Short mmCIF file of N, CA, C and O in Angstrom, two decimals:
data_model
loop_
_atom_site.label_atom_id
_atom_site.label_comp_id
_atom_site.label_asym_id
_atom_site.label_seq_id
_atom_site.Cartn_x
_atom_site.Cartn_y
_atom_site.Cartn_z
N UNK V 1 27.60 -2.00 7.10
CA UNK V 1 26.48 -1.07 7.16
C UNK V 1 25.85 -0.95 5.78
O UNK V 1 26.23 -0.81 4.62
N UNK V 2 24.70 -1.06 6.42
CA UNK V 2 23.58 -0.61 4.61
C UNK V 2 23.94 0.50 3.77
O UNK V 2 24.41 1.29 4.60
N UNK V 3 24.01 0.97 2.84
CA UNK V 3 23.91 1.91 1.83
C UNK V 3 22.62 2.35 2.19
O UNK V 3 21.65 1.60 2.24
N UNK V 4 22.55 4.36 2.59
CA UNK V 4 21.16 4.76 2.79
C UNK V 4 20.99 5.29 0.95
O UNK V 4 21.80 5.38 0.02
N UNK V 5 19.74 5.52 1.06
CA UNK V 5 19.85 5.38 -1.02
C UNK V 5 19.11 6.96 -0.65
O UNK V 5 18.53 7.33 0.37
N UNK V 6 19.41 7.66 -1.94
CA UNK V 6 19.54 9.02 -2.64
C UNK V 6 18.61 8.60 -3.60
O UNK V 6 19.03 7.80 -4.43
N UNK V 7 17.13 9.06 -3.68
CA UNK V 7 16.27 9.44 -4.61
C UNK V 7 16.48 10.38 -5.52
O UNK V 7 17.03 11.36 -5.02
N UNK V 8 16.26 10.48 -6.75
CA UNK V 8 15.79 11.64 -7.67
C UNK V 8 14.80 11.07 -8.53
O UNK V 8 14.44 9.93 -8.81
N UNK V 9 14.47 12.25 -8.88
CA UNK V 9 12.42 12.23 -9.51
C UNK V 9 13.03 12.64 -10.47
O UNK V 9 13.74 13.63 -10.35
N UNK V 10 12.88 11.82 -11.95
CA UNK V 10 12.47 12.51 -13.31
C UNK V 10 11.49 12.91 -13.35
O UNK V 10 10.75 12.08 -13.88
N UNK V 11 10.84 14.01 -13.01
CA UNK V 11 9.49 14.67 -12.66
C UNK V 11 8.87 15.20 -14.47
O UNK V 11 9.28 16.11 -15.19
N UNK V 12 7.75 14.15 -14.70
CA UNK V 12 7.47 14.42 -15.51
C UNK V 12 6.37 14.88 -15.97
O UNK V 12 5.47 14.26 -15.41
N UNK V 13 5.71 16.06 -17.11
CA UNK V 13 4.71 16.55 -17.02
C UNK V 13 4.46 16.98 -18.19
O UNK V 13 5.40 17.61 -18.67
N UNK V 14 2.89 16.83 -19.29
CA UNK V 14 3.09 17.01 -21.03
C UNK V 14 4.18 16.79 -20.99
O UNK V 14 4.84 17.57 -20.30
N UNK V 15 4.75 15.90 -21.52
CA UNK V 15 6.27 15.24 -22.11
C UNK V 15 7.34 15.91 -21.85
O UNK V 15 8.19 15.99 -22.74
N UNK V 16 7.53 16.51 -20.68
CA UNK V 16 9.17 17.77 -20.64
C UNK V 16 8.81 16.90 -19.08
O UNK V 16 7.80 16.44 -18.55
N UNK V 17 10.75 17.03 -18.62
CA UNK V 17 10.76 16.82 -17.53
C UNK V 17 11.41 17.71 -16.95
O UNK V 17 12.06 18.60 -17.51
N UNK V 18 11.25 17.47 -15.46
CA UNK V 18 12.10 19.12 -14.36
C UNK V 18 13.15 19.23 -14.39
O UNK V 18 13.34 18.53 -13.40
N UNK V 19 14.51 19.63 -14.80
CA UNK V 19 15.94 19.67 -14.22
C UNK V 19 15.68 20.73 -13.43
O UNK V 19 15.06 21.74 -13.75
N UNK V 20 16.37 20.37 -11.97
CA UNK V 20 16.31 21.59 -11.25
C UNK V 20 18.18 22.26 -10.82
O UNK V 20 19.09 21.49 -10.53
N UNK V 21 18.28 23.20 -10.87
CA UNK V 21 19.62 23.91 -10.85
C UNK V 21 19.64 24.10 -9.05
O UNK V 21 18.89 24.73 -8.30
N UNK V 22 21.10 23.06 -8.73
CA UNK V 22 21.19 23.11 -7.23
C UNK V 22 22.08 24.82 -6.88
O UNK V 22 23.01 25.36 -7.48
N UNK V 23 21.35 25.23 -5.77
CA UNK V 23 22.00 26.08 -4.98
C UNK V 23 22.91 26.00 -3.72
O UNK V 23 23.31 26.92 -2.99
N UNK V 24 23.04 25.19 -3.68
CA UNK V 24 24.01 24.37 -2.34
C UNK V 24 23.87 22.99 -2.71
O UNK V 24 23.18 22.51 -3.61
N UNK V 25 24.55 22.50 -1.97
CA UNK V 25 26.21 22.72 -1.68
C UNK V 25 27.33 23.39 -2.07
O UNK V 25 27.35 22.96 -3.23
N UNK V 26 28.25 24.09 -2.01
CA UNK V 26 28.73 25.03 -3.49
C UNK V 26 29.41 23.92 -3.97
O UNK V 26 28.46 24.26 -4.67
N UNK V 27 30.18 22.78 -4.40
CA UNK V 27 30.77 22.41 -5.20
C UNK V 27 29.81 21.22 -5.85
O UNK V 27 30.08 20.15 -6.38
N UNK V 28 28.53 21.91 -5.56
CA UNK V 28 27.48 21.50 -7.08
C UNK V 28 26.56 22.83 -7.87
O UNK V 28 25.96 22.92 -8.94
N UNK V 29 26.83 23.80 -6.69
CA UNK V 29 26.23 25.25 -7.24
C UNK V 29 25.75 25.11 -8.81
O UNK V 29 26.46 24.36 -9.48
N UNK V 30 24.87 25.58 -9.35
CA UNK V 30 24.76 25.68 -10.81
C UNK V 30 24.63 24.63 -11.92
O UNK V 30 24.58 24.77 -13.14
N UNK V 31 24.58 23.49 -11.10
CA UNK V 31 24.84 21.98 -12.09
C UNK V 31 23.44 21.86 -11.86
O UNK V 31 22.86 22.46 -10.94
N UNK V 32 22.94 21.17 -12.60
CA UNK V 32 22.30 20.47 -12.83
C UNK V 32 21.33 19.18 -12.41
O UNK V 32 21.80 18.11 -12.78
N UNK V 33 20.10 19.10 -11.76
CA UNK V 33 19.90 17.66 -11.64
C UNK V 33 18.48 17.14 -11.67
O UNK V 33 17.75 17.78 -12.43
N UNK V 34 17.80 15.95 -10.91
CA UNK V 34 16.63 15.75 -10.74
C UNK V 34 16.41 15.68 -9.60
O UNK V 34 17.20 14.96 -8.98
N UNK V 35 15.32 16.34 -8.81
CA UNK V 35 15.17 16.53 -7.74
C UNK V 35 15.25 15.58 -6.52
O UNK V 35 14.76 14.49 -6.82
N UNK V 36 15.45 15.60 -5.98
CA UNK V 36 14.76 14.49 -4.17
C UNK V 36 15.91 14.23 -3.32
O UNK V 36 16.82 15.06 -3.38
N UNK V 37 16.01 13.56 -2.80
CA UNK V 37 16.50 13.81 -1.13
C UNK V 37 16.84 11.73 -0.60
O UNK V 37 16.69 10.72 -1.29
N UNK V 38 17.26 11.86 0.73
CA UNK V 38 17.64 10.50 1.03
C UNK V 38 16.40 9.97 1.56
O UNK V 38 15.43 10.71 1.71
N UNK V 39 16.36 8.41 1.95
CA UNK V 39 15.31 7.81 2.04
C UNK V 39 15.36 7.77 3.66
O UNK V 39 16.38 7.36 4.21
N UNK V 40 14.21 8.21 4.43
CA UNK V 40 13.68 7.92 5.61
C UNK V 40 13.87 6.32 6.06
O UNK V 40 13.68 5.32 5.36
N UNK V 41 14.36 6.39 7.61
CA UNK V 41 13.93 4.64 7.84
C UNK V 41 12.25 4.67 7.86
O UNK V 41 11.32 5.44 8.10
N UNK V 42 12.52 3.21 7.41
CA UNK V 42 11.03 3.02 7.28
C UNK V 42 10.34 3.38 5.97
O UNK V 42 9.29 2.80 5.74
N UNK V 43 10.77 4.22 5.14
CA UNK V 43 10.12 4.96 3.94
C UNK V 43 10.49 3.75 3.00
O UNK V 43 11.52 3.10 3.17
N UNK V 44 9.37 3.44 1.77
CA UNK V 44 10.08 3.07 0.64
C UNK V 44 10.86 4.28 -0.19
O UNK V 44 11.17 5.40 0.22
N UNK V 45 11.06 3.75 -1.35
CA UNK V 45 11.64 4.76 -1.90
C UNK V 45 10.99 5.55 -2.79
O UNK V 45 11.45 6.63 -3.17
N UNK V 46 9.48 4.90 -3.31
CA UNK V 46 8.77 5.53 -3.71
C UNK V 46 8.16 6.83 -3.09
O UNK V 46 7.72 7.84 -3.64
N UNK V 47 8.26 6.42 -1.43
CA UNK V 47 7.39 6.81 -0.54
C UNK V 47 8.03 8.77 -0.07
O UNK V 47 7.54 9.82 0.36
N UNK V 48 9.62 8.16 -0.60
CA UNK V 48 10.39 9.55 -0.61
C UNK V 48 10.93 10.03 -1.14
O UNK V 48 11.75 10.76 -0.59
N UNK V 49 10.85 9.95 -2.99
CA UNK V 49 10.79 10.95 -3.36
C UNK V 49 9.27 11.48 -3.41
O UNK V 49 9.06 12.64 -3.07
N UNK V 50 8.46 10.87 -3.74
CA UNK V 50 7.04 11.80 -3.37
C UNK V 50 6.80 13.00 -2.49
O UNK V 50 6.17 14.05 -2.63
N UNK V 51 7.70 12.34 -1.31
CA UNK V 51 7.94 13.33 0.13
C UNK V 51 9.09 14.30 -0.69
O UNK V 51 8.90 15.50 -0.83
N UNK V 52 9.87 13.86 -1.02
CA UNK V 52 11.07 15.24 -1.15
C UNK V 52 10.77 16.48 -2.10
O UNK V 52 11.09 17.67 -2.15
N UNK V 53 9.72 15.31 -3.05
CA UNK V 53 9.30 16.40 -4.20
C UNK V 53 8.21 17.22 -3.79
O UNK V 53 7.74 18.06 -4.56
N UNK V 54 7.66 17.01 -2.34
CA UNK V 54 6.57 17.86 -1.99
C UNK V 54 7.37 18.83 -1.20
O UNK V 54 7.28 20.04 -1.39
N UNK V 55 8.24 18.24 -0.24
CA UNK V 55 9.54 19.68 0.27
C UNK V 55 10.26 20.50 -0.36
O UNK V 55 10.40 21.68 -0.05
N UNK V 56 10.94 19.78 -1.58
CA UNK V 56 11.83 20.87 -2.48
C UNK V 56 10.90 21.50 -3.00
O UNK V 56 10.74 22.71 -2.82
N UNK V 57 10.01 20.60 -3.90
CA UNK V 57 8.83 21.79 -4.63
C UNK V 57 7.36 21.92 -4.84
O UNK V 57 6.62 22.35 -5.73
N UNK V 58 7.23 21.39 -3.67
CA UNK V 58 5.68 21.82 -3.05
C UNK V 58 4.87 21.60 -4.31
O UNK V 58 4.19 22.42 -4.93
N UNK V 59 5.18 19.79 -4.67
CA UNK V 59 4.17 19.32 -6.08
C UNK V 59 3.87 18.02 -4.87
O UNK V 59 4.49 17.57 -3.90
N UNK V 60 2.41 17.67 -5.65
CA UNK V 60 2.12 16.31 -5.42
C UNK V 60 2.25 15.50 -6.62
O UNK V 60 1.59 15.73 -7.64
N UNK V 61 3.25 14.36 -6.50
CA UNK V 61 3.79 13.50 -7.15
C UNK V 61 3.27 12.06 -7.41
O UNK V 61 2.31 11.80 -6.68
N UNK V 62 3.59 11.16 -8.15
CA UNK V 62 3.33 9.73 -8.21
C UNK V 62 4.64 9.43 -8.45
O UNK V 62 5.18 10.03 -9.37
N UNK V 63 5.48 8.36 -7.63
CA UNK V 63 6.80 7.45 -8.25
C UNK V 63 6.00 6.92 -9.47
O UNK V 63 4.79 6.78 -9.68
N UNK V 64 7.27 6.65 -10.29
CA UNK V 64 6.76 5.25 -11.78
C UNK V 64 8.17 4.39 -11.33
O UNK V 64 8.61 3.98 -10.25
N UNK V 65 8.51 4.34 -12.36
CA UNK V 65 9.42 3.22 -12.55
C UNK V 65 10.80 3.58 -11.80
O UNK V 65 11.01 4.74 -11.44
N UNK V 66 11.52 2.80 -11.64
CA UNK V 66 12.64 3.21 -11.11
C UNK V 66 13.63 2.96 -12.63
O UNK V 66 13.60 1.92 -13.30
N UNK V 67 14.38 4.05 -12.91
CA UNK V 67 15.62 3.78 -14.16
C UNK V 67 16.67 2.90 -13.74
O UNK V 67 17.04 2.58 -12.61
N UNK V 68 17.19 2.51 -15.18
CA UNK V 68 18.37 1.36 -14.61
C UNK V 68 19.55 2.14 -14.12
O UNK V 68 19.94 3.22 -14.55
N UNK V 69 20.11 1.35 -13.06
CA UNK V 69 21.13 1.99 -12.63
C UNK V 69 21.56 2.30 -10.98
O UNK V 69 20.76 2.22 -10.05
N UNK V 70 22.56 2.56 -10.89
CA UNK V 70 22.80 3.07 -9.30
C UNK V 70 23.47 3.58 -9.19
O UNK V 70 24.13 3.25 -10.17
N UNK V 71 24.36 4.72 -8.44
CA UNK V 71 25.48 5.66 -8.49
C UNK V 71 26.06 5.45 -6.93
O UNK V 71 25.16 5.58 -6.10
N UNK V 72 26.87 5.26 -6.57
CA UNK V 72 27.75 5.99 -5.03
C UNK V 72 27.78 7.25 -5.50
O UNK V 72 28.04 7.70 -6.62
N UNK V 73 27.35 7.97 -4.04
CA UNK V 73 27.73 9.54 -4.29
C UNK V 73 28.63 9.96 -3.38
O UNK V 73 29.37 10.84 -3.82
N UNK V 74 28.81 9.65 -2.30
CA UNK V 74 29.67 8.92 -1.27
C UNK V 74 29.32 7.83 -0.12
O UNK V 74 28.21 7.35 0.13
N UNK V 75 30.43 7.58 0.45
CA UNK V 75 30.54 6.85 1.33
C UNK V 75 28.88 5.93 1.98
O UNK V 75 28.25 6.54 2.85
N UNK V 76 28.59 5.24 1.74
CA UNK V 76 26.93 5.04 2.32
C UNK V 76 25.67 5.52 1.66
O UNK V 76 24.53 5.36 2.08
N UNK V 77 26.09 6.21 0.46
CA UNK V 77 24.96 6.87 -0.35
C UNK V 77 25.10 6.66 -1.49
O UNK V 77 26.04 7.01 -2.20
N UNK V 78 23.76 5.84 -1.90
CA UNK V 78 23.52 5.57 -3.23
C UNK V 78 22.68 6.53 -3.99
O UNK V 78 21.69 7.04 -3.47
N UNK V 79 23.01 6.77 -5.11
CA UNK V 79 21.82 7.51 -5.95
C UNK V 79 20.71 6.28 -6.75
O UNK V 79 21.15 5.19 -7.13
N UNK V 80 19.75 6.55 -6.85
CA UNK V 80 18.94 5.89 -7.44
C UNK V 80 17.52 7.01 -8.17
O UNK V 80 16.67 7.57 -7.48
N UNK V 81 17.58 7.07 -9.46
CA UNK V 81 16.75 7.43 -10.04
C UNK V 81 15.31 7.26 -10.71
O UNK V 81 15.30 6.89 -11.89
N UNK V 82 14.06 7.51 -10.03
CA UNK V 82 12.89 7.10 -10.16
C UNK V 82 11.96 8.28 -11.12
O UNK V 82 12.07 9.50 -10.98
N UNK V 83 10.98 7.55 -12.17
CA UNK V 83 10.33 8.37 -12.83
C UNK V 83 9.60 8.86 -11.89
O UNK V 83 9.67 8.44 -10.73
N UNK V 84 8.62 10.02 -12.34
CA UNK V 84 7.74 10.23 -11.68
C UNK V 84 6.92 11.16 -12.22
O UNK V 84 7.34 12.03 -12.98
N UNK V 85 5.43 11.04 -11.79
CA UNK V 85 4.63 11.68 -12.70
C UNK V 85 3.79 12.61 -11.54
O UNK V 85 3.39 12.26 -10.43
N UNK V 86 3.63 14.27 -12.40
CA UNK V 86 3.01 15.31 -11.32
C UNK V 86 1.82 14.50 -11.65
O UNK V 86 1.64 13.64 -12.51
N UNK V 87 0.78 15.17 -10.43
CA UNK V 87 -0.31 15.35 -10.24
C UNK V 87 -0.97 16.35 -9.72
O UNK V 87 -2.17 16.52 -9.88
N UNK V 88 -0.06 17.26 -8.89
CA UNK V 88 -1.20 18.44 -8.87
C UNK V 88 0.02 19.13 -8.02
O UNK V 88 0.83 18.60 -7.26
N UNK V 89 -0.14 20.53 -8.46
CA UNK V 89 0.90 21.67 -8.41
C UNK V 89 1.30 22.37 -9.29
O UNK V 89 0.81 22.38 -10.42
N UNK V 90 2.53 23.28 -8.83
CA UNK V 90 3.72 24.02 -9.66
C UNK V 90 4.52 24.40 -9.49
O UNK V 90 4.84 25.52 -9.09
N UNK V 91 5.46 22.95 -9.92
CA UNK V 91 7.10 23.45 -8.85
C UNK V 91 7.40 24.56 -9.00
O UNK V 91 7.29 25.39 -9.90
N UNK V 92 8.01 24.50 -7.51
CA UNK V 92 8.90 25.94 -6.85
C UNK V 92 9.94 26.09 -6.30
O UNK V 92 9.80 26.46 -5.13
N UNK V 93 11.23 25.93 -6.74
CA UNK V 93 12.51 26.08 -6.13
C UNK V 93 12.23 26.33 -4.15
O UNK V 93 12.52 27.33 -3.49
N UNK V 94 11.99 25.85 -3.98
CA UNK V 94 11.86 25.83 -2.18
C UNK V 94 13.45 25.99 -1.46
O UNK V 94 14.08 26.92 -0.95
N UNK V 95 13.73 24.41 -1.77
CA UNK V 95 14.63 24.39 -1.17
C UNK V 95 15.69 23.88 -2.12
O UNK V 95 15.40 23.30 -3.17
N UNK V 96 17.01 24.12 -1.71
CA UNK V 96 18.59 23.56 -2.33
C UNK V 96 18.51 23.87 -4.07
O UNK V 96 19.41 23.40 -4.77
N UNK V 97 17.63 24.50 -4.56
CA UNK V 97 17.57 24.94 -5.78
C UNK V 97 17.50 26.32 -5.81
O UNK V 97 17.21 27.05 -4.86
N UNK V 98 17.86 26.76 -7.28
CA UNK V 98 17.65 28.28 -7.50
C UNK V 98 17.01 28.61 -8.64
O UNK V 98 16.68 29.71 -9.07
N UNK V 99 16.81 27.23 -9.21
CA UNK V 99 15.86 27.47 -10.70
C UNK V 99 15.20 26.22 -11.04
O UNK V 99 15.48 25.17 -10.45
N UNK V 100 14.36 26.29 -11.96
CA UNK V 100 13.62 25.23 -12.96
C UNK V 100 13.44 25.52 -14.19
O UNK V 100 13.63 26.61 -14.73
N UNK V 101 12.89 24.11 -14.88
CA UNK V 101 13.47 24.39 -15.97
C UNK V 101 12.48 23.31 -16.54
O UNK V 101 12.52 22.30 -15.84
N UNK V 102 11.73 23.21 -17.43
CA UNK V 102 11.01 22.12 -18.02
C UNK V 102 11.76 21.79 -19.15
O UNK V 102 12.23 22.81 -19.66
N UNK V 103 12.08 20.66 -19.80
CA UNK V 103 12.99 20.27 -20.86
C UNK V 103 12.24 18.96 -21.79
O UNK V 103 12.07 17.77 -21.53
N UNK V 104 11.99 19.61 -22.70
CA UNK V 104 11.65 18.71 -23.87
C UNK V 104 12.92 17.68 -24.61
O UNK V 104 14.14 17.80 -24.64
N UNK V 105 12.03 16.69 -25.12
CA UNK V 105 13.55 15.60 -24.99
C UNK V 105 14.68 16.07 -25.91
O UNK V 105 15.81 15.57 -25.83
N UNK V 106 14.33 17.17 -26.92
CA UNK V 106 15.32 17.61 -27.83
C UNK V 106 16.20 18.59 -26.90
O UNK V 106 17.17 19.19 -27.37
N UNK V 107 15.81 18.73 -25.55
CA UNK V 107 16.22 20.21 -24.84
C UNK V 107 17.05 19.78 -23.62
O UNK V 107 17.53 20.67 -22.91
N UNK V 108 17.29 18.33 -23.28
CA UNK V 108 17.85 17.42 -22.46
C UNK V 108 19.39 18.08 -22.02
O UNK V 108 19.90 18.37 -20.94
N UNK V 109 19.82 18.15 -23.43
CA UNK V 109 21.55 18.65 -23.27
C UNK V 109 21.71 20.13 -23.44
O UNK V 109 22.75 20.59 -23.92
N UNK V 110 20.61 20.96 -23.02
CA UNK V 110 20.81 22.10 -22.76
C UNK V 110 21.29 22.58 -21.47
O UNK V 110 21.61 23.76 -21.39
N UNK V 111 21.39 21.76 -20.36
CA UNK V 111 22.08 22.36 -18.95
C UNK V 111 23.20 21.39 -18.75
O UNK V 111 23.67 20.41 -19.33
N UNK V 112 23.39 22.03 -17.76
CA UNK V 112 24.96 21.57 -17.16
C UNK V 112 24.61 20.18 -16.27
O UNK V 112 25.00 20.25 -15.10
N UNK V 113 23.97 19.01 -16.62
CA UNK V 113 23.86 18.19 -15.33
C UNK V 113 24.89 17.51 -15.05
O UNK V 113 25.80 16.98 -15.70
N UNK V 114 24.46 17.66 -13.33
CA UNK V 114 25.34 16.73 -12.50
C UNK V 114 25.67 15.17 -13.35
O UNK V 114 24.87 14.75 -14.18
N UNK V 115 27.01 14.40 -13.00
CA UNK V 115 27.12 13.39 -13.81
C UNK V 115 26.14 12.10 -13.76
O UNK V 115 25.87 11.22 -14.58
N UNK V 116 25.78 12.34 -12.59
CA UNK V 116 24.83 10.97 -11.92
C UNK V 116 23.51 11.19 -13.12
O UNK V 116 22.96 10.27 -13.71
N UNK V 117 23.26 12.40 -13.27
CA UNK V 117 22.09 12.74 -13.41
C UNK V 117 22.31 12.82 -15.11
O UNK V 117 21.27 12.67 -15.74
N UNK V 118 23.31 13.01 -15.76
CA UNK V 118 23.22 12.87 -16.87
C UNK V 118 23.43 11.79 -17.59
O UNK V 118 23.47 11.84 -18.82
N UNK V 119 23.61 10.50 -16.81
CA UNK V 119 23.80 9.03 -17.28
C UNK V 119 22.96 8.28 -17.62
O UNK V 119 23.13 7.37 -18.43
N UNK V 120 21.09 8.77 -16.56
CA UNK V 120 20.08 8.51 -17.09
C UNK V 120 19.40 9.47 -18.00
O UNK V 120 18.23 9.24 -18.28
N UNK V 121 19.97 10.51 -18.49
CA UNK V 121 19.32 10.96 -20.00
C UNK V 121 18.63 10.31 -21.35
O UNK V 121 17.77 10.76 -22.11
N UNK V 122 19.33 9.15 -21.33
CA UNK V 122 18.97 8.25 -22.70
C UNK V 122 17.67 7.71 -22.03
O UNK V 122 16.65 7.59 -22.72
N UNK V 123 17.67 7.41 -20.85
CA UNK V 123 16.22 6.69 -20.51
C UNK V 123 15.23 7.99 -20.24
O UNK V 123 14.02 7.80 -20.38
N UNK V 124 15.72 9.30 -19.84
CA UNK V 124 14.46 9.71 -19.37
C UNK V 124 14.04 10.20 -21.07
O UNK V 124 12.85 10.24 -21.39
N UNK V 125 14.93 10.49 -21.91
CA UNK V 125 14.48 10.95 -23.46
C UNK V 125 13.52 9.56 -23.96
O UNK V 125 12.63 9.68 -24.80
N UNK V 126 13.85 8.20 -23.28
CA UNK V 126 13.23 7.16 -23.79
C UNK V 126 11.58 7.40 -23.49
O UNK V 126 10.70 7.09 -24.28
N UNK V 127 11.35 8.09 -22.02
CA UNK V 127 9.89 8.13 -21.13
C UNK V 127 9.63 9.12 -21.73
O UNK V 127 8.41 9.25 -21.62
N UNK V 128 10.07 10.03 -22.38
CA UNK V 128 9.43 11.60 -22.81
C UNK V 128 9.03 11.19 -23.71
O UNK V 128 7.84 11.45 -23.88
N UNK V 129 9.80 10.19 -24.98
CA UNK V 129 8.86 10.10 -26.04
C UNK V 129 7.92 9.10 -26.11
O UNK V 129 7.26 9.00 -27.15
N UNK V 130 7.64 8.04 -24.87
CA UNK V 130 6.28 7.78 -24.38
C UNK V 130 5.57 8.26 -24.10
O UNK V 130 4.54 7.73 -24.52
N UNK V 131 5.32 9.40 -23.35
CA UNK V 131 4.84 10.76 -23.03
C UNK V 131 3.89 11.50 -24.03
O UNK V 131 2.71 11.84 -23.91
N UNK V 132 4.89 11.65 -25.16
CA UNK V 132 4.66 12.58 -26.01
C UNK V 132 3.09 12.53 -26.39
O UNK V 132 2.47 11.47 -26.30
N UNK V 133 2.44 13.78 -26.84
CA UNK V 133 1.42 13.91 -27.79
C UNK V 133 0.46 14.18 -26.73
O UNK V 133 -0.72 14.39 -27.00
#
């Protein structure tokens, strides 16, 4: 059986990106991560985090690049981490979150992130200071 793949959005915006603080499941309560959700059949993967980032936080998004890398999170589920750039909104903890947080690249190791999510740090600090200015 295929691996269904696990999106997250480095949601990025003026050079800070989103960590959003999960509220469920509890044995991720309070950690840390980048937003989005699993991939639809049929969806690319661009196609859903765009979609997840408009459900969790009611932004309209652009995918960019996808970061290097891949995670099992379990059994059939891959994580895969994609940049992504707002375009029009202001995230809002909707759903499975309880906070936000905009983070400048010096401000990266200020939360608790999940491990998946803190492995691409060096790359998303790499896109922030493309970003910058």
């Amino acid at each position: 059986m295929e691996n269904r793949i696990v999106v997250g959005g480095a949601l990025i915006h003026r050079g800070r990106v989103l960590a959003a603080r999960r509220s469920a499941p509890a044995e991720v309560a309070g950690r840390w991560e980048f937003p989005g959700g699993k991939t639809e059949p049929g969806e690319t993967e661009q196609q859903a985090l765009e979609r997840e980032l408009y459900e969790e936080l009611g932004v309209r998004a652009r995918a960019g690049e996808q970061l290097p890398g891949e995670w099992p999170i379990r059994t059939g589920l891959v994580l895969r981490i994609w940049a992504a750039e707002l375009l029009a909104g202001e995230p809002q903890p909707l759903e499975d979150h309880s906070e936000l947080r905009w983070l400048g690249p010096h401000e990266l190791a200020e939360v608790d992130w999940l491990e998946h999510d803190r492995e691409v740090l060096p790359e998303v600090a790499r896109l922030l200071a493309g970003h910058a200015g």
